[in-house]
PDB file of C-alpha atoms in Angstrom:
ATOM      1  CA  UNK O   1     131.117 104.638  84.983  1.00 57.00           C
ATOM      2  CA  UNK O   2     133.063 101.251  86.512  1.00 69.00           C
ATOM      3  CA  UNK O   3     131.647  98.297  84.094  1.00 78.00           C
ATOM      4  CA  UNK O   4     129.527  95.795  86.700  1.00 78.00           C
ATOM      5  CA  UNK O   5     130.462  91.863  86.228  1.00 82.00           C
ATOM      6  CA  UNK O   6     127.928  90.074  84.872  1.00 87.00           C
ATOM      7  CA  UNK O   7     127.480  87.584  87.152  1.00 86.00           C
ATOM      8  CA  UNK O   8     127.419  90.333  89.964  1.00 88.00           C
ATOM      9  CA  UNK O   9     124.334  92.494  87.739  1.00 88.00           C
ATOM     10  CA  UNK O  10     122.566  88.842  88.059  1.00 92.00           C
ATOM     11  CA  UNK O  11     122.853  88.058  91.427  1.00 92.00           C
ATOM     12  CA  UNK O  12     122.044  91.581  92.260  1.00 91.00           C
ATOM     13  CA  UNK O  13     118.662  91.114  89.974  1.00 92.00           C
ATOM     14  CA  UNK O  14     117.748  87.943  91.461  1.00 93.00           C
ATOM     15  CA  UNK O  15     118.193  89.372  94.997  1.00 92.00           C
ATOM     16  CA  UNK O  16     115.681  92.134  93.566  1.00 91.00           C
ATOM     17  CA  UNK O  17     113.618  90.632  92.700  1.00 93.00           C
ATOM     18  CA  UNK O  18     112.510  88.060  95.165  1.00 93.00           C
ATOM     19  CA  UNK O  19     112.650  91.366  97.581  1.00 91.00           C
ATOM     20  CA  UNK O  20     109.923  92.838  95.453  1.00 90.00           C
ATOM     21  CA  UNK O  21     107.996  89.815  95.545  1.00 92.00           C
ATOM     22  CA  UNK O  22     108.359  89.445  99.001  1.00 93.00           C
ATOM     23  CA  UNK O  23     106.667  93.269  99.117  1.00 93.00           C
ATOM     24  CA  UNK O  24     104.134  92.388  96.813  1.00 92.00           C
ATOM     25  CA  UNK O  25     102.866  89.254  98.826  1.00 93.00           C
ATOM     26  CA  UNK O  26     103.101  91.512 101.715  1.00 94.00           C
ATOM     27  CA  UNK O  27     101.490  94.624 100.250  1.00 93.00           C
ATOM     28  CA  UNK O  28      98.371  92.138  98.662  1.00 93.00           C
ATOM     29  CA  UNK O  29      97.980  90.197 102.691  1.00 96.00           C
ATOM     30  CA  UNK O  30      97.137  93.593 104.084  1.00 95.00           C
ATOM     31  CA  UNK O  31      94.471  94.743 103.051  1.00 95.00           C
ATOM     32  CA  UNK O  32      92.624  91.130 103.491  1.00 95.00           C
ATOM     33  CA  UNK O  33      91.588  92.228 106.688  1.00 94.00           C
ATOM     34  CA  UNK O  34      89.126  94.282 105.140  1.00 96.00           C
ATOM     35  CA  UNK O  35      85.404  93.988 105.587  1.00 96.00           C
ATOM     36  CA  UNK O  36      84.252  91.759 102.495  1.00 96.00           C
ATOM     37  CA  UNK O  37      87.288  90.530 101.504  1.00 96.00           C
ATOM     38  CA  UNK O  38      87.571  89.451  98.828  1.00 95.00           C
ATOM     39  CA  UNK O  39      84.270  90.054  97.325  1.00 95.00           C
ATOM     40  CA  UNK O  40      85.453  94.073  97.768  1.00 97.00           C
ATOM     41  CA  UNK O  41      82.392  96.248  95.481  1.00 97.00           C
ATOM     42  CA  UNK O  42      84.807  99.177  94.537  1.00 97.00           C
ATOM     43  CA  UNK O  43      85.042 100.938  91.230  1.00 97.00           C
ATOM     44  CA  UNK O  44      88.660 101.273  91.665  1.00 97.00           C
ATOM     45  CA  UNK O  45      88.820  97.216  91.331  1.00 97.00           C
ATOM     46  CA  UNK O  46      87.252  96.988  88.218  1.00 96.00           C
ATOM     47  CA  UNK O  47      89.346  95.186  85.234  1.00 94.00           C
ATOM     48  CA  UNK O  48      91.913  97.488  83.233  1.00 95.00           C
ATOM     49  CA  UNK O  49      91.805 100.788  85.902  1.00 96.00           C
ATOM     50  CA  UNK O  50      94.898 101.916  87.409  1.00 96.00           C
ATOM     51  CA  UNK O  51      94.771  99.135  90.311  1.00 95.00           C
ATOM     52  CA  UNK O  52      94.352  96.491  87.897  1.00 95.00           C
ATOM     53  CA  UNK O  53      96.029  97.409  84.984  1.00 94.00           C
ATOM     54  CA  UNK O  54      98.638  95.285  83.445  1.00 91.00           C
ATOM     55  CA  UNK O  55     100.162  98.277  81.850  1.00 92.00           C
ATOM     56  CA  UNK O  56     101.837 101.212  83.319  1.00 90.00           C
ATOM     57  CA  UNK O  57     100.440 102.449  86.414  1.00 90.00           C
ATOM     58  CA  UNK O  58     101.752 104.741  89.309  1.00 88.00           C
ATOM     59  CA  UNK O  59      99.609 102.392  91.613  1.00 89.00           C
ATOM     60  CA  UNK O  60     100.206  99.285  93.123  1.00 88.00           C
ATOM     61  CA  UNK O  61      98.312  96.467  90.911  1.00 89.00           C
ATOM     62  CA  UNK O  62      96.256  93.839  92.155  1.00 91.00           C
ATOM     63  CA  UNK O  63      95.239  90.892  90.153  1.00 89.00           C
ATOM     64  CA  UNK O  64      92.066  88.586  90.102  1.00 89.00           C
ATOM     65  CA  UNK O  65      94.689  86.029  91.322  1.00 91.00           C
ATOM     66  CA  UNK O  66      95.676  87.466  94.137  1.00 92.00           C
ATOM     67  CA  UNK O  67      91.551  87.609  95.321  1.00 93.00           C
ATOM     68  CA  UNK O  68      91.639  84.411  94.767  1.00 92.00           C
ATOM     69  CA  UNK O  69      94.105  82.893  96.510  1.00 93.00           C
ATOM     70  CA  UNK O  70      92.794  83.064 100.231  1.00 94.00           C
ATOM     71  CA  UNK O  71      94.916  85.648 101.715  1.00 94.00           C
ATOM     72  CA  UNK O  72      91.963  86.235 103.952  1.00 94.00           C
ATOM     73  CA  UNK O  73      92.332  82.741 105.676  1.00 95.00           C
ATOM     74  CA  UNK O  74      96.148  83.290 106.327  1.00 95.00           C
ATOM     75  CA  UNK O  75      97.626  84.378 109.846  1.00 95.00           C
ATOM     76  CA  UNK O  76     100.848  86.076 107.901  1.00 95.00           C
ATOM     77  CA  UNK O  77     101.825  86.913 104.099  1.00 95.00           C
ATOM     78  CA  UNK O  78     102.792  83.526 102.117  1.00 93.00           C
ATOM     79  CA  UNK O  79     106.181  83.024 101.086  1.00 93.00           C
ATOM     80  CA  UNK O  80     107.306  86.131 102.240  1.00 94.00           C
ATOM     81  CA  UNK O  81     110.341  84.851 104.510  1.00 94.00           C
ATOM     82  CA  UNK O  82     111.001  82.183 101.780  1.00 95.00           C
ATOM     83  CA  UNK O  83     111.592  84.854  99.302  1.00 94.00           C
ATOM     84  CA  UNK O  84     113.957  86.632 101.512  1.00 93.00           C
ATOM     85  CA  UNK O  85     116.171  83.844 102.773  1.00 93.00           C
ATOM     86  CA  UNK O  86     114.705  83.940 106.278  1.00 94.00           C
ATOM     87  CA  UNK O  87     115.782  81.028 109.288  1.00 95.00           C
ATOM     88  CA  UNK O  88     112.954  79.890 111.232  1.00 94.00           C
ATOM     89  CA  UNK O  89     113.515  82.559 113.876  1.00 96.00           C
ATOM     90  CA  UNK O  90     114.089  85.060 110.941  1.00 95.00           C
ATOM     91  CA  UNK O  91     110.201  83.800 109.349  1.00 95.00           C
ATOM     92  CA  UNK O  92     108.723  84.179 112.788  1.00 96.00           C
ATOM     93  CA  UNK O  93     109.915  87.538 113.325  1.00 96.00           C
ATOM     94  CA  UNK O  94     108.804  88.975 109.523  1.00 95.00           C
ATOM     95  CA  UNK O  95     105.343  87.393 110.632  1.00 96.00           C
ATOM     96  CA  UNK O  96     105.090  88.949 113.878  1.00 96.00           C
ATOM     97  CA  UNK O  97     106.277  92.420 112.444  1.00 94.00           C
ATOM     98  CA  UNK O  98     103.446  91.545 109.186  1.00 95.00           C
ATOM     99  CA  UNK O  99     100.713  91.042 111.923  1.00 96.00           C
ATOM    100  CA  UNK O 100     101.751  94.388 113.978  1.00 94.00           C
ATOM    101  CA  UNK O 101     101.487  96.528 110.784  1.00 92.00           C
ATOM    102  CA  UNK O 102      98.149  95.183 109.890  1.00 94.00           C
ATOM    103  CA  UNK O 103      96.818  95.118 113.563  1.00 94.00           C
ATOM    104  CA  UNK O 104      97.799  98.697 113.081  1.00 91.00           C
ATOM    105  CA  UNK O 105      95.764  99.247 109.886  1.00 94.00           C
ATOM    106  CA  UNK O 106      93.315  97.760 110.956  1.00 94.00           C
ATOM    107  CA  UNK O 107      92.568  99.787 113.956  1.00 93.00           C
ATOM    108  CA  UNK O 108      93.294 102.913 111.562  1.00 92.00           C
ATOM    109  CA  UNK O 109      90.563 105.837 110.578  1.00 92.00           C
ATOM    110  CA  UNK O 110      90.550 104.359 106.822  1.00 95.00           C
ATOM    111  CA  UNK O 111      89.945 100.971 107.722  1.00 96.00           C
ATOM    112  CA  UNK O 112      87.166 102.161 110.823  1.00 97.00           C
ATOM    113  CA  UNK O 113      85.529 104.198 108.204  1.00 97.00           C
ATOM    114  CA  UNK O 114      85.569 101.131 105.267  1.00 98.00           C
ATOM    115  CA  UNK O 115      83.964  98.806 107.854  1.00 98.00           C
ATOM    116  CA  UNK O 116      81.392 101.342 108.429  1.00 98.00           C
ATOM    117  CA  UNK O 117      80.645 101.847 104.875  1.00 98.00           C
ATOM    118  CA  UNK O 118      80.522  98.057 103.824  1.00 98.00           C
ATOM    119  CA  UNK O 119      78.158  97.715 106.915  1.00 97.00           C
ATOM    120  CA  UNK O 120      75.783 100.904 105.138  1.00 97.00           C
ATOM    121  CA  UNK O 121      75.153  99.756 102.155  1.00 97.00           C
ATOM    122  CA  UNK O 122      71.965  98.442 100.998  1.00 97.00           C
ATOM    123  CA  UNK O 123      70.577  96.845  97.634  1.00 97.00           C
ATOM    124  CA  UNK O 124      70.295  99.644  95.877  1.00 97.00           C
ATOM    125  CA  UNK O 125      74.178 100.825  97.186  1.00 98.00           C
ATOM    126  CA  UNK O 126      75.372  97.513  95.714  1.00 97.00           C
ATOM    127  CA  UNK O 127      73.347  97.642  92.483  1.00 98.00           C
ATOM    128  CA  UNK O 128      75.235 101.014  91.856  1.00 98.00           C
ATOM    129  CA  UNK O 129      78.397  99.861  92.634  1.00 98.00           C
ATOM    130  CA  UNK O 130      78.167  97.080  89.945  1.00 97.00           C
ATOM    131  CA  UNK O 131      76.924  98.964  87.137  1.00 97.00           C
ATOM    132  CA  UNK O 132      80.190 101.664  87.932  1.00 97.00           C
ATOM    133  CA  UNK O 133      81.903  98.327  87.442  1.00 97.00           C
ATOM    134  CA  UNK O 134      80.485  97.300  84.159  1.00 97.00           C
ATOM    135  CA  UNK O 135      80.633 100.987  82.982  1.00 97.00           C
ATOM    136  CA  UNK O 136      84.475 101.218  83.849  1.00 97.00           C
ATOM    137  CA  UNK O 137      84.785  97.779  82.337  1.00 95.00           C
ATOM    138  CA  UNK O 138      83.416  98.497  78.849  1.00 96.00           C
ATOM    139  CA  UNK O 139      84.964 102.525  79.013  1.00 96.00           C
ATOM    140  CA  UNK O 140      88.365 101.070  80.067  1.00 97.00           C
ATOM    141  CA  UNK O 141      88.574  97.921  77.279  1.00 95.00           C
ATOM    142  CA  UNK O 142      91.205  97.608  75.115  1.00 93.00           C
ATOM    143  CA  UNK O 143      89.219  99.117  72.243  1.00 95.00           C
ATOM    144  CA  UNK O 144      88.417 101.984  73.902  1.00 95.00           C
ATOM    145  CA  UNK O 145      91.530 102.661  75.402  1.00 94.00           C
ATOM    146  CA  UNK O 146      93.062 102.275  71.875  1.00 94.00           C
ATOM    147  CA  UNK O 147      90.669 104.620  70.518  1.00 95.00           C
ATOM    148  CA  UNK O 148      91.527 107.089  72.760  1.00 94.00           C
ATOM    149  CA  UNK O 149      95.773 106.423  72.690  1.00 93.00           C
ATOM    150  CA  UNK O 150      96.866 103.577  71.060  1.00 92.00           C
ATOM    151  CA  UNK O 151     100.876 103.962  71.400  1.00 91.00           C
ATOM    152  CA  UNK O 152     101.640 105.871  74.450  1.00 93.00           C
ATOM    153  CA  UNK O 153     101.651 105.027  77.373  1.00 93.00           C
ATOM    154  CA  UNK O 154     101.152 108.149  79.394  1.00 94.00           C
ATOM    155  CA  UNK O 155      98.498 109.579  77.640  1.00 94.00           C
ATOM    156  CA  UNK O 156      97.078 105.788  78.554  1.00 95.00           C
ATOM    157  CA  UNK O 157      97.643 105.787  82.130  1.00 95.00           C
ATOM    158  CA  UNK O 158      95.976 108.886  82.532  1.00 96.00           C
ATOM    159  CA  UNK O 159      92.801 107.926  80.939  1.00 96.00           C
ATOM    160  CA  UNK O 160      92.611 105.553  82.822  1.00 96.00           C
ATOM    161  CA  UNK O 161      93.184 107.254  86.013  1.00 96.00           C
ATOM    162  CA  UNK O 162      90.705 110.349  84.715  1.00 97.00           C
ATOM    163  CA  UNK O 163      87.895 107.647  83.874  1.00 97.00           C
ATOM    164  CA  UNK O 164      88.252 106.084  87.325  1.00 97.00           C
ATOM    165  CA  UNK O 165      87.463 109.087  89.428  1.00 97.00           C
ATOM    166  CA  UNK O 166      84.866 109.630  87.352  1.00 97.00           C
ATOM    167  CA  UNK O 167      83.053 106.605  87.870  1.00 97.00           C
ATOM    168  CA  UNK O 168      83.480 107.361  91.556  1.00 97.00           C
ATOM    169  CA  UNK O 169      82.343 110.520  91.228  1.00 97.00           C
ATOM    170  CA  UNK O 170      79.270 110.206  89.632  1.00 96.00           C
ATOM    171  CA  UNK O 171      77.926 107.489  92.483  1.00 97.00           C
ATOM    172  CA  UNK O 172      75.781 109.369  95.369  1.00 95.00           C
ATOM    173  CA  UNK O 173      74.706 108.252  98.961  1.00 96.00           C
ATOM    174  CA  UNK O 174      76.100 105.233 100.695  1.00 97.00           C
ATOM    175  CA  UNK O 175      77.975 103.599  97.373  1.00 98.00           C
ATOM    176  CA  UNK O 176      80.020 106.574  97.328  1.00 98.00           C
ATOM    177  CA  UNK O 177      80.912 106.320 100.753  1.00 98.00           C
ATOM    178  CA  UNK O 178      82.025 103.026 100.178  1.00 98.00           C
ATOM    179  CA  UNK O 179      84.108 104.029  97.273  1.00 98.00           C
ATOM    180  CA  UNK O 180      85.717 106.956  98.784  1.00 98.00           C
ATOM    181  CA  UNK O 181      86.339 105.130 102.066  1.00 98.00           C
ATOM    182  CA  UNK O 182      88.330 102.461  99.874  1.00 98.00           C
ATOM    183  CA  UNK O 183      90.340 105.089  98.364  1.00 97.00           C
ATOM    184  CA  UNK O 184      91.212 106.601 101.559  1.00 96.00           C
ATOM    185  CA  UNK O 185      92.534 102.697 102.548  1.00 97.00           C
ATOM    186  CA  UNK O 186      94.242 102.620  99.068  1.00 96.00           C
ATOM    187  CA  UNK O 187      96.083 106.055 100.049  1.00 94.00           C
ATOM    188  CA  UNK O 188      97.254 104.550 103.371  1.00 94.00           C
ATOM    189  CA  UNK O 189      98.259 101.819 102.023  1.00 94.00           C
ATOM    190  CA  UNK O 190     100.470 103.374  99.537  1.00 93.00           C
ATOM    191  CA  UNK O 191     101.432 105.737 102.024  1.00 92.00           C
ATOM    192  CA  UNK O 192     102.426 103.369 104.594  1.00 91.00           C
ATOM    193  CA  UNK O 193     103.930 100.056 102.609  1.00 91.00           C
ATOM    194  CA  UNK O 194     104.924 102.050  99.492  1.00 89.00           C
ATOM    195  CA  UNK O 195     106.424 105.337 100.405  1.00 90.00           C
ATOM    196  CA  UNK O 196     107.653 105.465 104.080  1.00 91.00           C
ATOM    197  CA  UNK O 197     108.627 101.946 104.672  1.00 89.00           C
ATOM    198  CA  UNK O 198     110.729 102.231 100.837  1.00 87.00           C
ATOM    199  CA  UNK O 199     112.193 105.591 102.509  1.00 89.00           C
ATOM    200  CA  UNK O 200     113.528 104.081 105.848  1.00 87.00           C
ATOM    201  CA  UNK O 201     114.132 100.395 104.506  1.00 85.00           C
ATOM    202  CA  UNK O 202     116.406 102.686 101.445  1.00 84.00           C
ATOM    203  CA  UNK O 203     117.796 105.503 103.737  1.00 84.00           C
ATOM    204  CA  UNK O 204     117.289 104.035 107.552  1.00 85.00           C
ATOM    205  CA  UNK O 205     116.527 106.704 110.427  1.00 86.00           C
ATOM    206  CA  UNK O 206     114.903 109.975 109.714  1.00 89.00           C
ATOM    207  CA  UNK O 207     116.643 113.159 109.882  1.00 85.00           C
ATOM    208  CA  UNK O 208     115.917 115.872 112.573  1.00 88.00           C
ATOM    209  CA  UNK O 209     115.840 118.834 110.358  1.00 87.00           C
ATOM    210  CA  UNK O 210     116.294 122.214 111.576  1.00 87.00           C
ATOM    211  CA  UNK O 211     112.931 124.657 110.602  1.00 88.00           C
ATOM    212  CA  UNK O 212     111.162 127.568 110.815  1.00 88.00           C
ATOM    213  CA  UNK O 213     108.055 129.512 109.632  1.00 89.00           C
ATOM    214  CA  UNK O 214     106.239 126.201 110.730  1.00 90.00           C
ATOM    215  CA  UNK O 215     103.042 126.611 109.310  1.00 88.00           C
ATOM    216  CA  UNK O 216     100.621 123.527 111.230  1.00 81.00           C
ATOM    217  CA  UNK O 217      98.269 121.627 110.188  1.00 67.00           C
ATOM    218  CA  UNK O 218      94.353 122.484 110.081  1.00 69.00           C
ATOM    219  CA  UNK O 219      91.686 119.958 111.770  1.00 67.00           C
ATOM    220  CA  UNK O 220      91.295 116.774 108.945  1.00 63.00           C
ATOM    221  CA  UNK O 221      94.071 118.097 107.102  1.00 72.00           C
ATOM    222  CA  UNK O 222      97.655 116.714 108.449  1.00 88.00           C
ATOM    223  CA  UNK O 223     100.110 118.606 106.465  1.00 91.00           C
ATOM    224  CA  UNK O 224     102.190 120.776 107.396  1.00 93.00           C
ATOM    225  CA  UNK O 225     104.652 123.479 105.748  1.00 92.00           C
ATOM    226  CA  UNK O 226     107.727 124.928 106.532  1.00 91.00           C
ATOM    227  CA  UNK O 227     111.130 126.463 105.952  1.00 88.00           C
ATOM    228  CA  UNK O 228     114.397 124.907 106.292  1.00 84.00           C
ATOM    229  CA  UNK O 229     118.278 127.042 105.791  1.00 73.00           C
ATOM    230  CA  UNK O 230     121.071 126.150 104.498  1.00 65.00           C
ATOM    231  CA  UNK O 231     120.058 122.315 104.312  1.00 70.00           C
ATOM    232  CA  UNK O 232     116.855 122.618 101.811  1.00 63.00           C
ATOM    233  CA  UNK O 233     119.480 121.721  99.129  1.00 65.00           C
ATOM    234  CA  UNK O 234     119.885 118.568 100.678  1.00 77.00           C
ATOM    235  CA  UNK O 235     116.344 117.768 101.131  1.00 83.00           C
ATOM    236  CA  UNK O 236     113.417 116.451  98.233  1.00 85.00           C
ATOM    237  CA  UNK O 237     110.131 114.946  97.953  1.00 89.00           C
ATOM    238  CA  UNK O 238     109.304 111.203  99.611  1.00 90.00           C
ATOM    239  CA  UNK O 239     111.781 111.862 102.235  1.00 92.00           C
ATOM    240  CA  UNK O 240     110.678 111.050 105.682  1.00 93.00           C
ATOM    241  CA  UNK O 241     111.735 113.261 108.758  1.00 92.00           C
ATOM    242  CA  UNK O 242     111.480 114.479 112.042  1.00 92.00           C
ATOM    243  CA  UNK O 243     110.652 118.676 112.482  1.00 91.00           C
ATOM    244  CA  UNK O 244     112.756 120.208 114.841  1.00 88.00           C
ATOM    245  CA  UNK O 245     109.560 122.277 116.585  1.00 88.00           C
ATOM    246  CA  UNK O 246     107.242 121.735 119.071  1.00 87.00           C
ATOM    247  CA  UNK O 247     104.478 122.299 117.185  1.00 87.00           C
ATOM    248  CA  UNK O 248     104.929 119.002 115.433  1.00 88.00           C
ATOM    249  CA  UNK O 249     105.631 116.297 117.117  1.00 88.00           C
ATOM    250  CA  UNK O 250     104.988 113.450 114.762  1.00 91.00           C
ATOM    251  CA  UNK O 251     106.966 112.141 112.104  1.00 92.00           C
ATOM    252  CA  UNK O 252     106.529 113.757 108.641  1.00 93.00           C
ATOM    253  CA  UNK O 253     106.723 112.651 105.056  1.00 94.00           C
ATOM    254  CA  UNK O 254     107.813 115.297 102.268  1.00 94.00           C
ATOM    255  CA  UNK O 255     105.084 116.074  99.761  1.00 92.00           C
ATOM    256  CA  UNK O 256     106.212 119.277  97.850  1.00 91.00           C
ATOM    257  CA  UNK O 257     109.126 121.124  97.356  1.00 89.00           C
ATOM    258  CA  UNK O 258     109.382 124.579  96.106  1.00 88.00           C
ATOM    259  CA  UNK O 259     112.160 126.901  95.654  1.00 84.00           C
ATOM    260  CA  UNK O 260     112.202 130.713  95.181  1.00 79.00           C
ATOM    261  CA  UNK O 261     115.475 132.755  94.305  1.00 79.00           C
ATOM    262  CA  UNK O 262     115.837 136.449  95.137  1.00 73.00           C
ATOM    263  CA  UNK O 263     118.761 138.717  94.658  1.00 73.00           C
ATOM    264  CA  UNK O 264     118.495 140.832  97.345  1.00 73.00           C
ATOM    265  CA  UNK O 265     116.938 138.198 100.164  1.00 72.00           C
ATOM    266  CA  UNK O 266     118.973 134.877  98.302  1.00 74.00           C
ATOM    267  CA  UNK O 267     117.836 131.422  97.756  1.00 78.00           C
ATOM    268  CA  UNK O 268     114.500 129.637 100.032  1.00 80.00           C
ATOM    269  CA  UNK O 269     113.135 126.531  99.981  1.00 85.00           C
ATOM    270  CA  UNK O 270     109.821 125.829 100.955  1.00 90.00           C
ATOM    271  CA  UNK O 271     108.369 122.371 101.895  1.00 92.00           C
ATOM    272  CA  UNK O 272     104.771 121.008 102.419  1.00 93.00           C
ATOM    273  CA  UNK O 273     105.039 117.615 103.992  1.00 94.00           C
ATOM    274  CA  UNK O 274     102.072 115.434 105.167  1.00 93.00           C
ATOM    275  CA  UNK O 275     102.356 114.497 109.679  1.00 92.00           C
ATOM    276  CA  UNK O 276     102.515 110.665 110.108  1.00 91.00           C
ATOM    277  CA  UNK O 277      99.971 110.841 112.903  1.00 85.00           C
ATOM    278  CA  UNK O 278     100.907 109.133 116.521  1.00 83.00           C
ATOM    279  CA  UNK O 279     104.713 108.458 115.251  1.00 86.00           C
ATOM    280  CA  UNK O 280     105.844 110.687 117.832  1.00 86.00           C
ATOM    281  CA  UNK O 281     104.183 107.889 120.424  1.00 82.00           C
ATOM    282  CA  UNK O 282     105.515 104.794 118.319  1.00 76.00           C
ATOM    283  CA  UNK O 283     108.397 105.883 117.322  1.00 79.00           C
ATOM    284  CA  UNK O 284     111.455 105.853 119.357  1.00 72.00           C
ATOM    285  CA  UNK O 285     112.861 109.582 119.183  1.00 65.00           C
ATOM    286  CA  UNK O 286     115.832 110.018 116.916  1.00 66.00           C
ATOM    287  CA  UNK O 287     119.410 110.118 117.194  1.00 64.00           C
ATOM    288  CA  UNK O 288     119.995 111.371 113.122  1.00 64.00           C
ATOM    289  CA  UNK O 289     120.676 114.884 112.703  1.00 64.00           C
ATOM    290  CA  UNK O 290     121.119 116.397 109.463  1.00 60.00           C
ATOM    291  CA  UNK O 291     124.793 116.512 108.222  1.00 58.00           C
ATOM    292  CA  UNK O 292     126.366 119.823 108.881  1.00 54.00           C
ATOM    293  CA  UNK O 293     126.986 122.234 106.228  1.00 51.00           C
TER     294      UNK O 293
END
């Protein structure tokens, strides 16, 4: 492997990193649309779970400071064209493109559904929701967390992520509406700003894969599976792409891959991928095929 120049590693580490903060801002202005922000009741938010964890996490964390700091009142996410070395015409058009994506969410079944749930729940709903919070708060301290694992971190971050769906588990009636309905805005959100938009800002234009045995999805569950020869090689989980069939339309993002190897029938690969609903609307068709073989 070529050695890098030092001062070319730095610059490249800088430029990283004001990109991920740019993301972050971003990522924490969207969901301040949401009904209650920032006084938001969910288990998932209480101190030291896998949102709010200073530790490792496979989530996105959010931080009392970032509550706290108004996003709510702002018309676009702070500092984000700063970060990137925007011009003024540059800052207006990351602001403009900020505000489409959250006019989007917002208008979204996760975000319809949290409204309706904040606007459901009643004394009792809210009295429940705190005392998940305490109990997550106390099962979740550093103590207990280092009585359960105190070196690994792992071991750690599952805990943590077992203990949370517990909490949200054992709530009934309207609070666990409201705490479902946040995870289901949590999901899109890491859906949306985490995986696809790091996919297409990495890799650009989905591919138009060539498929068969398209199996579609059911009602309230988008995914879809399906077969793809002699590319499935080429292809592997996150990716996003567009499903040469009629049957799906839409944009899809690559959950699972599987591969089975025969000797008499050779080598398939199997794919389940979740359908970005209404991208085959929004999205301009594309012009990417697949590299030949």
């Amino acid at each position: 492997m070529p050695e890098i120049d030092q001062d070319e590693r730095r610059e490249w580490l800088q430029a990283a990193a004001k990109l991920e903060g740019a993301h972050r801002v971003t990522l924490g202005w969207m969901p301040a649309s949401l009904a209650g922000y920032p006084m938001l009741r969910a288990p998932q938010l209480a101190r030291n779970t896998p949102l709010m964890t200073e530790e490792m996490t496979t989530r996105y964390i959010r931080s009392k400071e970032e509550f706290a700091s108004g996003l709510n009142q702002l018309s676009a996410p702070p500092s984000a064209p700063n970060l990137l070395g925007a011009d003024s015409m540059g800052a207006l058009q990351l602001d403009e493109a900020a505000r489409q994506i959250r006019r989007a969410l917002t208008s979204s079944r996760a975000w319809v559904a949290f409204h309706s749930a904040h606007q459901s729940l009643n004394d009792d709903a809210k009295e429940a929701l705190r005392s998940a919070r305490r109990e997550l708060k106390q099962r979740l301290s550093a103590a207990a967390l280092d009585d359960h694992e105190s070196n690994l971190a792992i071991p750690r971050a599952e805990h943590r992520s077992h203990t949370m769906t517990e909490a949200v588990r054992s709530l009934t009636g309207p609070d666990r509406i409201y705490a479902d309905a946040f995870g289901e805005v949590d999901r899109l959100l890491d859906l949306t700003m985490g995986n696809v938009f790091g996919e297409l800002v990495l890799f650009g234009e989905p591919w138009r894969a060539p498929v068969f045995n398209v199996e579609t999805q059911t009602p309230g569950e988008p995914l879809v599976g399906f077969q793809t020869e002699p590319i499935g090689a080429f292809l592997s989980t996150g990716q996003v792409l567009w499903l040469s069939t009629e049957a799906v339309t839409d944009a899809v993002w690559v959950e699972l891959h599987s591969i089975k190897i025969d000797q008499a029938e050779g080598t398939h690969y199997y794919f389940e991928a979740r359908v970005l609903l209404n991208t085959g609307e929004g999205w301009p068709s594309s012009t990417t095929q697949v590299p030949s073989i």
